[in-house]
mmCIF file of C-alpha atoms in Angstrom:
data_model
loop_
_atom_site.group_PDB
_atom_site.id
_atom_site.type_symbol
_atom_site.label_atom_id
_atom_site.label_comp_id
_atom_site.label_asym_id
_atom_site.label_seq_id
_atom_site.Cartn_x
_atom_site.Cartn_y
_atom_site.Cartn_z
ATOM 1 C CA ARG A 479 -27.960 43.034 148.641
ATOM 2 C CA ALA A 480 -27.586 39.742 146.797
ATOM 3 C CA THR A 481 -27.236 39.052 143.089
ATOM 4 C CA GLN A 482 -29.932 36.758 141.714
ATOM 5 C CA PRO A 483 -30.197 35.293 138.180
ATOM 6 C CA CYS A 484 -32.924 36.799 136.037
ATOM 7 C CA PRO A 485 -36.011 34.524 136.058
ATOM 8 C CA ASP A 486 -36.667 35.242 132.364
ATOM 9 C CA CYS A 487 -33.201 34.580 130.900
ATOM 10 C CA GLY A 488 -31.949 32.137 133.547
ATOM 11 C CA GLY A 489 -28.778 34.138 134.120
ATOM 12 C CA THR A 490 -27.684 34.060 130.479
ATOM 13 C CA ARG A 491 -28.090 37.860 130.211
ATOM 14 C CA LEU A 492 -29.487 37.429 126.699
ATOM 15 C CA ARG A 493 -32.983 38.058 125.361
ATOM 16 C CA LYS A 494 -35.034 35.147 124.027
ATOM 17 C CA GLU A 495 -34.063 35.685 120.370
ATOM 18 C CA ALA A 496 -30.324 35.772 121.174
ATOM 19 C CA ARG A 497 -30.578 32.509 123.110
ATOM 20 C CA HIS A 498 -31.542 30.823 119.825
ATOM 21 C CA VAL A 499 -28.242 31.782 118.168
ATOM 22 C CA PHE A 500 -25.960 28.756 117.772
ATOM 23 C CA VAL A 501 -22.239 28.496 116.997
ATOM 24 C CA GLY A 502 -20.712 25.582 115.095
ATOM 25 C CA GLU A 503 -21.997 22.640 113.111
ATOM 26 C CA GLY A 504 -22.897 19.077 114.043
ATOM 27 C CA ALA A 505 -21.364 17.878 117.309
ATOM 28 C CA GLN A 506 -19.718 21.278 117.814
ATOM 29 C CA LYS A 507 -23.031 23.139 117.692
ATOM 30 C CA GLN A 508 -23.615 25.085 120.910
ATOM 31 C CA PRO A 509 -25.945 27.944 121.906
ATOM 32 C CA ILE A 510 -23.915 31.123 122.287
ATOM 33 C CA TYR A 511 -24.834 31.538 125.965
ATOM 34 C CA LYS A 512 -23.355 28.131 126.864
ATOM 35 C CA ILE A 513 -20.016 29.106 125.351
ATOM 36 C CA SER A 514 -19.955 32.239 127.514
ATOM 37 C CA HIS A 515 -20.278 30.123 130.684
ATOM 38 C CA VAL A 516 -17.231 27.859 130.186
ATOM 39 C CA THR A 517 -13.676 28.473 131.417
ATOM 40 C CA LEU A 518 -11.119 30.271 129.264
ATOM 41 C CA GLY A 519 -9.242 26.992 128.841
ATOM 42 C CA GLU A 520 -12.367 25.195 127.616
ATOM 43 C CA ALA A 521 -13.289 28.115 125.355
ATOM 44 C CA LEU A 522 -9.847 28.071 123.727
ATOM 45 C CA ALA A 523 -10.089 24.324 123.090
ATOM 46 C CA TYR A 524 -13.562 24.794 121.579
ATOM 47 C CA PHE A 525 -12.579 27.595 119.193
ATOM 48 C CA GLN A 526 -9.328 25.897 118.190
ATOM 49 C CA ALA A 527 -11.358 22.864 117.133
ATOM 50 C CA LEU A 528 -14.129 24.929 115.504
ATOM 51 C CA HIS A 529 -14.305 24.614 111.718
ATOM 52 C CA LEU A 530 -17.215 26.006 109.719
ATOM 53 C CA PRO A 531 -17.871 24.719 106.202
ATOM 54 C CA GLY A 532 -17.973 26.698 102.952
ATOM 55 C CA ALA A 533 -19.108 30.306 102.925
ATOM 56 C CA LYS A 534 -19.753 30.267 106.694
ATOM 57 C CA GLY A 535 -16.096 29.508 107.282
ATOM 58 C CA ASP A 536 -14.969 32.259 104.906
ATOM 59 C CA ILE A 537 -17.216 34.842 106.569
ATOM 60 C CA ALA A 538 -16.268 33.895 110.129
ATOM 61 C CA ALA A 539 -12.545 33.184 109.574
ATOM 62 C CA ARG A 540 -11.189 36.555 110.742
ATOM 63 C CA VAL A 541 -13.551 36.735 113.723
ATOM 64 C CA ILE A 542 -12.737 33.193 114.875
ATOM 65 C CA ASN A 543 -9.012 33.819 114.481
ATOM 66 C CA GLU A 544 -9.295 36.978 116.606
ATOM 67 C CA ILE A 545 -11.236 35.064 119.287
ATOM 68 C CA ARG A 546 -8.573 32.328 119.305
ATOM 69 C CA GLN A 547 -5.768 34.876 119.693
ATOM 70 C CA ARG A 548 -7.456 36.712 122.566
ATOM 71 C CA LEU A 549 -8.283 33.466 124.370
ATOM 72 C CA LYS A 550 -4.701 32.257 123.874
ATOM 73 C CA PHE A 551 -3.304 35.440 125.436
ATOM 74 C CA LEU A 552 -5.605 35.015 128.453
ATOM 75 C CA ASN A 553 -4.533 31.385 128.852
ATOM 76 C CA ASP A 554 -0.868 32.320 128.427
ATOM 77 C CA VAL A 555 -1.009 34.556 131.509
ATOM 78 C CA GLY A 556 -2.455 31.739 133.635
ATOM 79 C CA LEU A 557 -6.161 32.632 133.595
ATOM 80 C CA ASN A 558 -7.410 29.376 132.059
ATOM 81 C CA TYR A 559 -9.550 28.637 135.150
ATOM 82 C CA LEU A 560 -11.663 31.824 134.913
ATOM 83 C CA THR A 561 -15.067 31.627 133.246
ATOM 84 C CA LEU A 562 -16.014 34.063 130.512
ATOM 85 C CA ASP A 563 -18.995 35.345 132.486
ATOM 86 C CA ARG A 564 -16.977 36.091 135.639
ATOM 87 C CA GLY A 565 -17.859 39.498 137.085
ATOM 88 C CA ALA A 566 -15.056 42.091 137.275
ATOM 89 C CA PRO A 567 -15.672 42.904 140.994
ATOM 90 C CA THR A 568 -14.948 39.250 141.891
ATOM 91 C CA LEU A 569 -11.450 39.278 140.361
ATOM 92 C CA SER A 570 -8.340 39.594 142.498
ATOM 93 C CA GLY A 571 -5.806 42.349 141.862
ATOM 94 C CA GLY A 572 -3.412 39.864 140.246
ATOM 95 C CA GLU A 573 -6.135 38.505 137.972
ATOM 96 C CA SER A 574 -7.114 42.005 136.859
ATOM 97 C CA GLN A 575 -3.478 42.802 136.102
ATOM 98 C CA ARG A 576 -3.074 39.671 134.019
ATOM 99 C CA ILE A 577 -6.260 40.420 132.059
ATOM 100 C CA ARG A 578 -4.897 43.860 131.202
ATOM 101 C CA LEU A 579 -1.558 42.269 130.319
ATOM 102 C CA ALA A 580 -3.287 39.820 127.961
ATOM 103 C CA ALA A 581 -5.100 42.721 126.293
ATOM 104 C CA GLN A 582 -1.767 44.467 125.712
ATOM 105 C CA LEU A 583 -0.269 41.339 124.126
ATOM 106 C CA GLY A 584 -2.812 41.662 121.341
ATOM 107 C CA SER A 585 -2.128 45.339 120.703
ATOM 108 C CA ASN A 586 0.331 46.865 118.273
ATOM 109 C CA LEU A 587 1.778 49.358 120.757
ATOM 110 C CA GLN A 588 5.551 49.833 120.829
ATOM 111 C CA GLY A 589 7.931 50.983 123.562
ATOM 112 C CA VAL A 590 5.458 50.676 126.459
ATOM 113 C CA CYS A 591 6.633 50.594 130.086
ATOM 114 C CA TYR A 592 4.624 48.014 132.081
ATOM 115 C CA VAL A 593 4.612 48.160 135.898
ATOM 116 C CA LEU A 594 3.222 44.989 137.496
ATOM 117 C CA ASP A 595 2.582 44.608 141.232
ATOM 118 C CA GLU A 596 3.033 40.968 142.280
ATOM 119 C CA PRO A 597 1.320 39.415 139.233
ATOM 120 C CA THR A 598 2.145 35.871 140.411
ATOM 121 C CA VAL A 599 0.027 36.009 143.601
ATOM 122 C CA GLY A 600 -2.102 32.867 143.817
ATOM 123 C CA LEU A 601 -0.640 31.293 140.682
ATOM 124 C CA HIS A 602 0.298 27.630 140.397
ATOM 125 C CA MET A 603 3.975 27.052 139.525
ATOM 126 C CA ALA A 604 3.088 25.941 135.981
ATOM 127 C CA ASP A 605 1.190 29.201 135.467
ATOM 128 C CA VAL A 606 4.099 31.236 136.882
ATOM 129 C CA GLU A 607 6.275 29.736 134.140
ATOM 130 C CA LYS A 608 3.686 30.785 131.541
ATOM 131 C CA LEU A 609 3.652 34.310 132.944
ATOM 132 C CA ILE A 610 7.458 34.498 132.816
ATOM 133 C CA ARG A 611 7.353 33.532 129.127
ATOM 134 C CA VAL A 612 4.798 36.312 128.516
ATOM 135 C CA LEU A 613 7.037 38.863 130.258
ATOM 136 C CA HIS A 614 9.955 37.764 128.075
ATOM 137 C CA ARG A 615 7.764 38.229 124.999
ATOM 138 C CA LEU A 616 7.007 41.795 126.044
ATOM 139 C CA VAL A 617 10.705 42.571 126.555
ATOM 140 C CA ASP A 618 11.628 40.907 123.258
ATOM 141 C CA GLY A 619 8.963 43.074 121.616
ATOM 142 C CA GLY A 620 10.794 46.246 122.670
ATOM 143 C CA HIS A 621 8.840 47.034 125.840
ATOM 144 C CA SER A 622 10.124 47.749 129.356
ATOM 145 C CA VAL A 623 8.728 45.613 132.192
ATOM 146 C CA VAL A 624 9.056 46.600 135.863
ATOM 147 C CA VAL A 625 7.831 43.887 138.243
ATOM 148 C CA ILE A 626 7.365 44.299 142.004
ATOM 149 C CA GLU A 627 7.704 40.694 143.069
ATOM 150 C CA HIS A 628 8.723 38.276 145.835
ATOM 151 C CA ASP A 629 8.675 35.135 143.664
ATOM 152 C CA LEU A 630 12.240 33.876 143.334
ATOM 153 C CA ASP A 631 11.671 32.249 139.936
ATOM 154 C CA VAL A 632 10.534 35.589 138.502
ATOM 155 C CA MET A 633 13.530 37.360 140.071
ATOM 156 C CA ALA A 634 15.905 34.801 138.597
ATOM 157 C CA GLU A 635 14.661 35.705 135.099
ATOM 158 C CA ALA A 636 15.133 39.457 135.591
ATOM 159 C CA ASP A 637 17.770 41.466 133.750
ATOM 160 C CA TRP A 638 18.183 43.779 136.762
ATOM 161 C CA ILE A 639 17.090 43.616 140.392
ATOM 162 C CA ILE A 640 16.597 46.553 142.775
ATOM 163 C CA ASP A 641 16.695 45.019 146.252
ATOM 164 C CA LEU A 642 15.225 47.021 149.149
ATOM 165 C CA GLY A 643 16.275 46.338 152.729
ATOM 166 C CA PRO A 644 18.259 45.492 154.714
ATOM 167 C CA GLU A 645 15.288 44.317 156.808
ATOM 168 C CA GLY A 646 11.533 44.737 156.676
ATOM 169 C CA GLY A 647 9.279 47.491 158.002
ATOM 170 C CA ALA A 648 11.006 50.423 159.679
ATOM 171 C CA GLU A 649 14.373 48.707 159.211
ATOM 172 C CA GLY A 650 13.998 48.613 155.437
ATOM 173 C CA GLY A 651 13.283 50.875 152.513
ATOM 174 C CA ARG A 652 16.883 51.429 151.451
ATOM 175 C CA ILE A 653 18.442 50.167 148.237
ATOM 176 C CA VAL A 654 20.890 47.453 149.292
ATOM 177 C CA ALA A 655 21.549 46.116 145.797
ATOM 178 C CA ALA A 656 20.951 47.199 142.218
ATOM 179 C CA ALA A 657 22.458 44.689 139.855
ATOM 180 C CA PRO A 658 21.816 41.565 137.725
ATOM 181 C CA PRO A 659 20.599 38.521 139.715
ATOM 182 C CA GLU A 660 24.037 36.884 139.866
ATOM 183 C CA ALA A 661 25.580 40.036 141.353
ATOM 184 C CA VAL A 662 22.782 40.326 143.943
ATOM 185 C CA VAL A 663 23.575 36.763 145.041
ATOM 186 C CA ALA A 664 27.261 37.700 145.410
ATOM 187 C CA LEU A 665 26.327 40.648 147.684
ATOM 188 C CA CYS A 666 24.681 38.203 150.140
ATOM 189 C CA THR A 667 21.637 40.355 150.910
ATOM 190 C CA HIS A 668 18.586 38.480 152.234
ATOM 191 C CA THR A 669 17.245 38.371 148.679
ATOM 192 C CA GLY A 670 20.617 37.242 147.333
ATOM 193 C CA VAL A 671 20.878 34.386 149.834
ATOM 194 C CA ALA A 672 17.398 33.152 148.930
ATOM 195 C CA LEU A 673 17.999 33.627 145.198
ATOM 196 C CA GLY A 674 21.304 31.719 145.110
ATOM 197 C CA PRO A 675 19.843 28.167 145.097
ATOM 198 C CA VAL A 676 17.299 29.142 142.407
ATOM 199 C CA LEU A 677 20.036 30.393 140.065
ATOM 200 C CA ALA A 678 22.166 27.340 140.843
ATOM 201 C CA ARG A 679 19.217 25.123 139.915
ATOM 202 C CA GLY A 680 19.229 26.770 136.490
#
Protein backbone atom coordinates (compact mmCIF):
# COMPACT_ATOMS: atom_id res chain seq x y z
CA ARG A 1 0.00 0.00 0.00
CA ALA A 2 1.14 3.55 -0.70
CA THR A 3 -0.41 6.85 0.32
CA GLN A 4 -1.25 9.10 -2.63
CA PRO A 5 -2.56 12.70 -2.54
CA CYS A 6 -6.19 13.10 -3.52
CA PRO A 7 -6.43 14.24 -7.18
CA ASP A 8 -9.38 16.53 -6.36
CA CYS A 9 -7.97 18.41 -3.34
CA GLY A 10 -4.26 18.08 -4.17
CA GLY A 11 -3.46 16.68 -0.74
CA THR A 12 -4.95 19.61 1.17
CA ARG A 13 -7.65 17.34 2.67
CA LEU A 14 -10.18 20.16 2.28
CA ARG A 15 -13.21 20.43 0.01
CA LYS A 16 -13.31 23.10 -2.69
CA GLU A 17 -15.25 25.64 -0.59
CA ALA A 18 -12.84 25.35 2.36
CA ARG A 19 -9.84 25.93 0.09
CA HIS A 20 -11.24 29.42 -0.58
CA VAL A 21 -11.03 30.40 3.10
CA PHE A 22 -8.19 32.86 3.72
CA VAL A 23 -6.50 33.99 6.94
CA GLY A 24 -5.01 37.45 7.40
CA GLU A 25 -5.05 40.72 5.51
CA GLY A 26 -2.81 42.20 2.84
CA ALA A 27 0.65 40.63 2.65
CA GLN A 28 -0.26 38.23 5.47
CA LYS A 29 -3.24 36.80 3.59
CA GLN A 30 -2.86 33.05 3.10
CA PRO A 31 -5.28 30.23 2.19
CA ILE A 32 -5.92 28.11 5.27
CA TYR A 33 -4.52 24.95 3.65
CA LYS A 34 -1.12 26.59 3.06
CA ILE A 35 -0.81 27.45 6.74
CA SER A 36 -1.44 23.80 7.64
CA HIS A 37 1.54 22.71 5.49
CA VAL A 38 4.26 24.84 7.14
CA THR A 39 6.50 23.86 10.06
CA LEU A 40 5.51 24.60 13.65
CA GLY A 41 8.27 27.21 13.82
CA GLU A 42 6.99 28.98 10.70
CA ALA A 43 3.39 28.75 11.92
CA LEU A 44 4.31 30.36 15.25
CA ALA A 45 6.10 33.21 13.49
CA TYR A 46 3.07 33.72 11.21
CA PHE A 47 0.50 33.85 14.01
CA GLN A 48 2.69 36.02 16.23
CA ALA A 49 2.84 38.56 13.42
CA LEU A 50 -0.85 38.21 12.51
CA HIS A 51 -2.96 41.28 13.28
CA LEU A 52 -6.53 41.62 12.05
CA PRO A 53 -8.15 45.06 11.88
CA GLY A 54 -11.31 46.26 13.63
CA ALA A 55 -14.14 43.86 14.37
CA LYS A 56 -12.26 40.95 12.75
CA GLY A 57 -9.50 41.35 15.30
CA ASP A 58 -11.97 41.51 18.19
CA ILE A 59 -13.78 38.37 17.04
CA ALA A 60 -10.62 36.36 16.39
CA ALA A 61 -8.52 37.60 19.34
CA ARG A 62 -9.17 34.69 21.72
CA VAL A 63 -8.81 32.07 18.98
CA ILE A 64 -5.53 33.54 17.70
CA ASN A 65 -4.16 33.81 21.23
CA GLU A 66 -5.00 30.14 21.86
CA ILE A 67 -3.30 29.13 18.59
CA ARG A 68 -0.20 31.13 19.54
CA GLN A 69 -0.03 29.48 22.97
CA ARG A 70 -0.38 25.95 21.60
CA LEU A 71 2.22 26.57 18.89
CA LYS A 72 4.58 28.08 21.48
CA PHE A 73 4.29 24.99 23.69
CA LEU A 74 5.08 22.73 20.71
CA ASN A 75 8.11 24.86 19.81
CA ASP A 76 9.25 24.95 23.44
CA VAL A 77 9.60 21.15 23.50
CA GLY A 78 11.79 21.19 20.38
CA LEU A 79 9.24 20.28 17.69
CA ASN A 80 9.67 23.41 15.56
CA TYR A 81 10.78 21.32 12.55
CA LEU A 82 7.56 19.25 12.33
CA THR A 83 4.89 20.31 9.85
CA LEU A 84 1.30 20.74 10.95
CA ASP A 85 0.08 18.12 8.49
CA ARG A 86 2.54 15.44 9.65
CA GLY A 87 0.82 12.07 10.08
CA ALA A 88 0.84 10.55 13.59
CA PRO A 89 2.19 7.13 12.40
CA THR A 90 5.33 8.85 11.06
CA LEU A 91 6.29 10.35 14.44
CA SER A 92 9.01 8.83 16.60
CA GLY A 93 8.30 7.80 20.18
CA GLY A 94 10.16 10.86 21.49
CA GLU A 95 8.21 13.19 19.21
CA SER A 96 4.90 11.70 20.33
CA GLN A 97 5.91 12.13 23.97
CA ARG A 98 6.83 15.76 23.44
CA ILE A 99 3.53 16.46 21.66
CA ARG A 100 1.65 15.05 24.65
CA LEU A 101 3.89 17.07 26.96
CA ALA A 102 3.09 20.26 25.03
CA ALA A 103 -0.63 19.50 25.33
CA GLN A 104 -0.25 19.15 29.10
CA LEU A 105 1.54 22.51 29.35
CA GLY A 106 -1.64 24.18 28.15
CA SER A 107 -3.90 22.38 30.61
CA ASN A 108 -4.94 23.50 34.07
CA LEU A 109 -4.24 20.15 35.74
CA GLN A 110 -2.47 20.17 39.11
CA GLY A 111 -0.31 17.59 40.88
CA VAL A 112 0.24 15.33 37.84
CA CYS A 113 3.04 12.73 37.77
CA TYR A 114 4.71 12.67 34.32
CA VAL A 115 6.84 9.66 33.31
CA LEU A 116 8.97 10.33 30.22
CA ASP A 117 11.04 7.67 28.45
CA GLU A 118 14.12 9.24 26.84
CA PRO A 119 12.37 12.39 25.54
CA THR A 120 15.67 13.84 24.25
CA VAL A 121 16.31 11.11 21.64
CA GLY A 122 17.23 12.74 18.33
CA LEU A 123 17.14 16.28 19.71
CA HIS A 124 19.72 18.94 18.88
CA MET A 125 21.53 20.34 21.94
CA ALA A 126 19.67 23.66 21.67
CA ASP A 127 16.36 21.78 21.74
CA VAL A 128 17.49 19.69 24.73
CA GLU A 129 17.97 22.95 26.63
CA LYS A 130 14.43 24.01 25.68
CA LEU A 131 13.08 20.68 26.89
CA ILE A 132 14.92 21.03 30.21
CA ARG A 133 13.30 24.45 30.71
CA VAL A 134 9.88 22.89 30.03
CA LEU A 135 10.53 20.15 32.61
CA HIS A 136 11.49 22.80 35.16
CA ARG A 137 8.24 24.63 34.40
CA LEU A 138 6.27 21.48 35.13
CA VAL A 139 8.06 20.96 38.45
CA ASP A 140 7.65 24.63 39.38
CA GLY A 141 3.95 24.23 38.61
CA GLY A 142 3.60 21.58 41.33
CA HIS A 143 3.92 18.47 39.16
CA SER A 144 6.22 15.46 39.58
CA VAL A 145 8.43 14.52 36.62
CA VAL A 146 10.15 11.13 36.32
CA VAL A 147 12.54 10.93 33.37
CA ILE A 148 14.23 7.75 32.11
CA GLU A 149 17.24 9.28 30.42
CA HIS A 150 20.88 8.82 29.37
CA ASP A 151 21.51 12.48 28.48
CA LEU A 152 23.99 13.89 30.98
CA ASP A 153 22.70 17.46 30.70
CA VAL A 154 19.21 16.31 31.70
CA MET A 155 20.64 14.27 34.60
CA ALA A 156 22.62 17.27 35.82
CA GLU A 157 19.36 19.23 36.18
CA ALA A 158 17.60 16.51 38.18
CA ASP A 159 16.71 16.88 41.85
CA TRP A 160 17.27 13.15 42.42
CA ILE A 161 18.90 10.38 40.41
CA ILE A 162 18.23 6.64 40.69
CA ASP A 163 21.25 4.98 39.08
CA LEU A 164 20.93 1.34 37.96
CA GLY A 165 24.00 -0.85 37.52
CA PRO A 166 26.73 -1.62 38.23
CA GLU A 167 27.09 -2.76 34.60
CA GLY A 168 24.74 -3.30 31.69
CA GLY A 169 22.63 -6.30 30.70
CA ALA A 170 22.73 -9.28 33.04
CA GLU A 171 25.31 -7.49 35.20
CA GLY A 172 22.97 -4.59 35.91
CA GLY A 173 19.50 -3.88 37.18
CA ARG A 174 20.46 -3.07 40.76
CA ILE A 175 20.19 0.34 42.38
CA VAL A 176 23.78 1.52 42.88
CA ALA A 177 22.91 5.10 43.79
CA ALA A 178 19.84 7.08 44.80
CA ALA A 179 20.80 10.63 45.56
CA PRO A 180 21.13 14.19 44.17
CA PRO A 181 23.50 14.50 41.17
CA GLU A 182 26.43 15.78 43.26
CA ALA A 183 26.19 12.78 45.60
CA VAL A 184 26.03 10.34 42.66
CA VAL A 185 29.27 11.86 41.36
CA ALA A 186 30.89 11.35 44.78
CA LEU A 187 29.91 7.64 44.73
CA CYS A 188 31.96 7.17 41.52
CA THR A 189 29.46 4.90 39.75
CA HIS A 190 29.75 4.79 35.95
CA THR A 191 27.03 7.43 35.77
CA GLY A 192 28.74 9.52 38.45
CA VAL A 193 32.08 9.46 36.64
CA ALA A 194 30.45 10.60 33.40
CA LEU A 195 28.31 13.20 35.17
CA GLY A 196 31.19 14.81 37.09
CA PRO A 197 32.57 16.95 34.21
CA VAL A 198 29.05 18.12 33.29
CA LEU A 199 28.38 19.38 36.82
CA ALA A 200 31.84 20.95 36.97
CA ARG A 201 31.08 22.78 33.73
CA GLY A 202 28.08 24.34 35.47
